[in-house]
Tab-separated table of C-alpha atoms and ligand atoms in Angstrom:
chain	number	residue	atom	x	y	z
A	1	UNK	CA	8.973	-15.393	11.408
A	2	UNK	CA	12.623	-16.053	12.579
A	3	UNK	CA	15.165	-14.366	14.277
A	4	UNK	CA	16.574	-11.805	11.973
A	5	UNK	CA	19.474	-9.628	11.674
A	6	UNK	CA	19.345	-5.624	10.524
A	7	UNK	CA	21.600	-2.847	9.794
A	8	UNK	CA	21.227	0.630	11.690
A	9	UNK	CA	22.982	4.074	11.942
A	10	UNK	CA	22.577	6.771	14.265
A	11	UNK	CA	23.282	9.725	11.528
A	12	UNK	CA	25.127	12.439	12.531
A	13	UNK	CA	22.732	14.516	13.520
A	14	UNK	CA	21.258	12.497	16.285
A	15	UNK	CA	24.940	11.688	17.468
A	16	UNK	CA	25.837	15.356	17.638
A	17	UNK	CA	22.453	16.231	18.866
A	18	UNK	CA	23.667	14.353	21.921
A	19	UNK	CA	20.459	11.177	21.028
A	20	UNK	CA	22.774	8.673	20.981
A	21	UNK	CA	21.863	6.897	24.429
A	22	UNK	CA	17.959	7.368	23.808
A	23	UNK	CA	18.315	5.664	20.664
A	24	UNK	CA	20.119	2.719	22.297
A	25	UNK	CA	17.652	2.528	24.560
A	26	UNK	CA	14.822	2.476	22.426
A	27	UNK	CA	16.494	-0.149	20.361
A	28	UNK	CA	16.964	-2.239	23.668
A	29	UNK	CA	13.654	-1.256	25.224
A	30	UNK	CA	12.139	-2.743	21.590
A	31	UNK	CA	13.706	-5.652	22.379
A	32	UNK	CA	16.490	-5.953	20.012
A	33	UNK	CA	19.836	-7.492	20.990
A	34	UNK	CA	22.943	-5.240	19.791
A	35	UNK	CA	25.542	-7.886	17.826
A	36	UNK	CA	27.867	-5.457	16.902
A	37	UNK	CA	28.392	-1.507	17.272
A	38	UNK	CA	31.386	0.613	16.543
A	39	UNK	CA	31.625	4.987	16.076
A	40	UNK	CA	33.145	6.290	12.796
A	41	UNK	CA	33.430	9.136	10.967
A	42	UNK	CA	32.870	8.115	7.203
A	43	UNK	CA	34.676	9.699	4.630
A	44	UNK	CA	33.305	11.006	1.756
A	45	UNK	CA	34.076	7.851	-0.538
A	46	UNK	CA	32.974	4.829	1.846
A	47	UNK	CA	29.591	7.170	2.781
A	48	UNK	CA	29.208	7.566	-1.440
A	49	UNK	CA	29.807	3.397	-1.160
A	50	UNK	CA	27.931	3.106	0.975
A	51	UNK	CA	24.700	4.822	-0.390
A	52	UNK	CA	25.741	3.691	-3.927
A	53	UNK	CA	22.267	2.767	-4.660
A	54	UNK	CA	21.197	6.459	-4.694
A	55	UNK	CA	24.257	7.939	-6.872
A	56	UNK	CA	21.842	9.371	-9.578
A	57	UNK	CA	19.756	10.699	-7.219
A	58	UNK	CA	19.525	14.289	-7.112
A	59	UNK	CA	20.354	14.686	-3.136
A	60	UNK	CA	23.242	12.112	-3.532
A	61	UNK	CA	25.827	14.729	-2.801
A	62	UNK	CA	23.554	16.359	0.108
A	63	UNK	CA	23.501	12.889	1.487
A	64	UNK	CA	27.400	12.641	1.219
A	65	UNK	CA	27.855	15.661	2.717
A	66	UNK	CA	25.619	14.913	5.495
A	67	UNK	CA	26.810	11.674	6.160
A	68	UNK	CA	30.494	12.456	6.200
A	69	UNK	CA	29.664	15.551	8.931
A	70	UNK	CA	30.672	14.021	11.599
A	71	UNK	CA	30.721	10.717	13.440
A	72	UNK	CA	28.388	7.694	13.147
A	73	UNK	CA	27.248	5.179	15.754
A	74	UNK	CA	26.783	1.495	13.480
A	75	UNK	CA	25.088	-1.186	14.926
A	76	UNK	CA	24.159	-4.942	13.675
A	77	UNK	CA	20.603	-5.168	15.312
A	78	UNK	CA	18.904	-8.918	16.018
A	79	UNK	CA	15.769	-9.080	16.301
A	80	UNK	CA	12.373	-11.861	15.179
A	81	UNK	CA	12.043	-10.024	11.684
A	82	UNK	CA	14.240	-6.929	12.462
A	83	UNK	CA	14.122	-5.723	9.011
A	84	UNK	CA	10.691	-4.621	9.474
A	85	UNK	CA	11.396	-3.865	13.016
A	86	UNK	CA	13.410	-1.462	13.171
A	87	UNK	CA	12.136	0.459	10.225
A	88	UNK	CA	8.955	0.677	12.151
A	89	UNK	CA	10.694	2.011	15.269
A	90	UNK	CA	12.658	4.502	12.838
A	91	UNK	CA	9.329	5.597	11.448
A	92	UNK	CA	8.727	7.445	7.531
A	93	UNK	CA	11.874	8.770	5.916
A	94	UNK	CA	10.242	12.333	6.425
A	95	UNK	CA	10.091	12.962	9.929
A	96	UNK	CA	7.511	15.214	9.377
A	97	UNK	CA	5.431	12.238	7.939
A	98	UNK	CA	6.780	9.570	10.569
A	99	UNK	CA	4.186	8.066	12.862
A	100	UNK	CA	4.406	9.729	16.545
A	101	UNK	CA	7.252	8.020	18.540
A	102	UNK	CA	8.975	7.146	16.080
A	103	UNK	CA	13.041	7.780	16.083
A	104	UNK	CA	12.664	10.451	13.099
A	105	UNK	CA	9.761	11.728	14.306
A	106	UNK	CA	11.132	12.447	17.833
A	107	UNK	CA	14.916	13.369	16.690
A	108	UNK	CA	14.544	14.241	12.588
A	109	UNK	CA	14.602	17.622	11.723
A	110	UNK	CA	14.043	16.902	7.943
A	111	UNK	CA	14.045	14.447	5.324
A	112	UNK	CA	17.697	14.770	4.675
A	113	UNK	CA	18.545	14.683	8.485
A	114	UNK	CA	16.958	11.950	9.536
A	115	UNK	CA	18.610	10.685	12.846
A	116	UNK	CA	19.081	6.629	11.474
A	117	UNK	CA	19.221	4.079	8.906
A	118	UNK	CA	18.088	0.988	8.689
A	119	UNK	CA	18.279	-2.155	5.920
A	120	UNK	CA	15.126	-2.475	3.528
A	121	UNK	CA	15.508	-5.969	2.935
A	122	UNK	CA	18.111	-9.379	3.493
A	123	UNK	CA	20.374	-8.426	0.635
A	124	UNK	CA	20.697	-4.697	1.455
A	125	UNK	CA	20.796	-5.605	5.069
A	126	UNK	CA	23.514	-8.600	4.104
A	127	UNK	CA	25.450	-5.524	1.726
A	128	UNK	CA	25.378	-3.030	4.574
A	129	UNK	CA	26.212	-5.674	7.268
A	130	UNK	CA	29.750	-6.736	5.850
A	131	UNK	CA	30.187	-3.071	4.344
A	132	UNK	CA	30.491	-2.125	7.797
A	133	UNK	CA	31.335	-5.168	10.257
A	134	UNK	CA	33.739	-8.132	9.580
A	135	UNK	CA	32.606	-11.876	10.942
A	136	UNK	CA	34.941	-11.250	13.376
A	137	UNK	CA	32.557	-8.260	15.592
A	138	UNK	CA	29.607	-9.608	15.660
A	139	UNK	CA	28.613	-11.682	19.267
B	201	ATP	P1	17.795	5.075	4.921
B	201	ATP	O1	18.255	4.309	3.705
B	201	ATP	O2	18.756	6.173	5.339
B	201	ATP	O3	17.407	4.185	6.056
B	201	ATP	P2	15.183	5.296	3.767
B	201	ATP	O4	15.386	3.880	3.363
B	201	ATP	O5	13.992	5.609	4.612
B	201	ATP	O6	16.454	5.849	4.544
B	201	ATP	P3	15.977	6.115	1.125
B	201	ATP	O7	15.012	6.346	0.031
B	201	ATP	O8	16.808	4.873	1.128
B	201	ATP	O9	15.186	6.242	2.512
B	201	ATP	O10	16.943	7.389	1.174
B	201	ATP	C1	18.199	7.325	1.836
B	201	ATP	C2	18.437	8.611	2.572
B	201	ATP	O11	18.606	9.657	1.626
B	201	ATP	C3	17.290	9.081	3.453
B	201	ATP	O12	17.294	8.496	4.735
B	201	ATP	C4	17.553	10.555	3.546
B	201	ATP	O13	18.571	10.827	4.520
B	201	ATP	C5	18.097	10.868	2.158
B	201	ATP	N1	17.023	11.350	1.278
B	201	ATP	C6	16.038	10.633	0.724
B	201	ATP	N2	15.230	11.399	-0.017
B	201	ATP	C7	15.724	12.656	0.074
B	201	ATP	C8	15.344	13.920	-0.454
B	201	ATP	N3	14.271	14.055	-1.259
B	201	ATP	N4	16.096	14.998	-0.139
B	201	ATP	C9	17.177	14.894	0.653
B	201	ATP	N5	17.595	13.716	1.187
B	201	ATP	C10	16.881	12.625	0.912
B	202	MG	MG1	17.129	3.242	2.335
């Protein structure tokens, strides 16, 4: 294992829920160092670039639309293999599945609203990373 780097969202629901701060903490409390964060509000094309992957989906446009609701707290997390990390500290993608403790399962309200993202390997995690940050905000 090496030090790794990771790519996380607080969704808008957990940023208008006012969970904003307890997620930072978590993510410091779990011992990940923060490289880079920044609050946006997406519009709808860069959230549909960013969750490209999913356009045939069926709940592509429910994710859009969810995404692009209101701000979004991004965050380049660092961590020994923070990949797997912090998808573990998110928990399931259902919050009504996720392990107890978990992120979703403590600020999820459903599968679509799902309080954060996080990278599911190095090449998504490298795509999401520069999607989001240039070389010149991470420290
Ligand atoms: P994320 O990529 O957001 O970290 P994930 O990797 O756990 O989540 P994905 O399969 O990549 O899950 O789905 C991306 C996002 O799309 C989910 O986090 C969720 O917000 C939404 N989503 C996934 N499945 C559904 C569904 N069946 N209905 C509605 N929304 C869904
Ligand atoms: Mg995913």
């Amino acid at each position: 294992m090496s030090l790794q780097s990771t790519f996380a969202i607080i969704k808008p629901d957990a940023v208008s829920d006012g969970n904003t701060g307890k997620i930072i903490a978590a993510i410091e409390e779990n011992g990940f160092r923060i490289a880079a964060m920044k609050k946006i509000h997406l519009s709808q094309a860069q959230a549909g670039g960013f969750y490209a992957v999913h356009k045939e989906r069926p709940f592509f446009g429910e994710l859009v639309e969810f995404m692009t609701e209101g701000p979004v707290v991004c965050m380049i997390l660092e961590k020994e293999d923070a990949i797997k990390a912090w998808r573990d500290l998110m928990g399931a993608t259902n919050p009504e599945q996720a392990a107890e403790g978990t992120l979703r399962k403590l600020y999820g309200a459903n599968i679509g609203r799902n309080a954060t993202h996080g990278s599911d390997a190095e090449d998504t995690a490298a795509f999401e990373t520069a999607f989001f940050f240039s070389n010149l905000e991470h420290c």
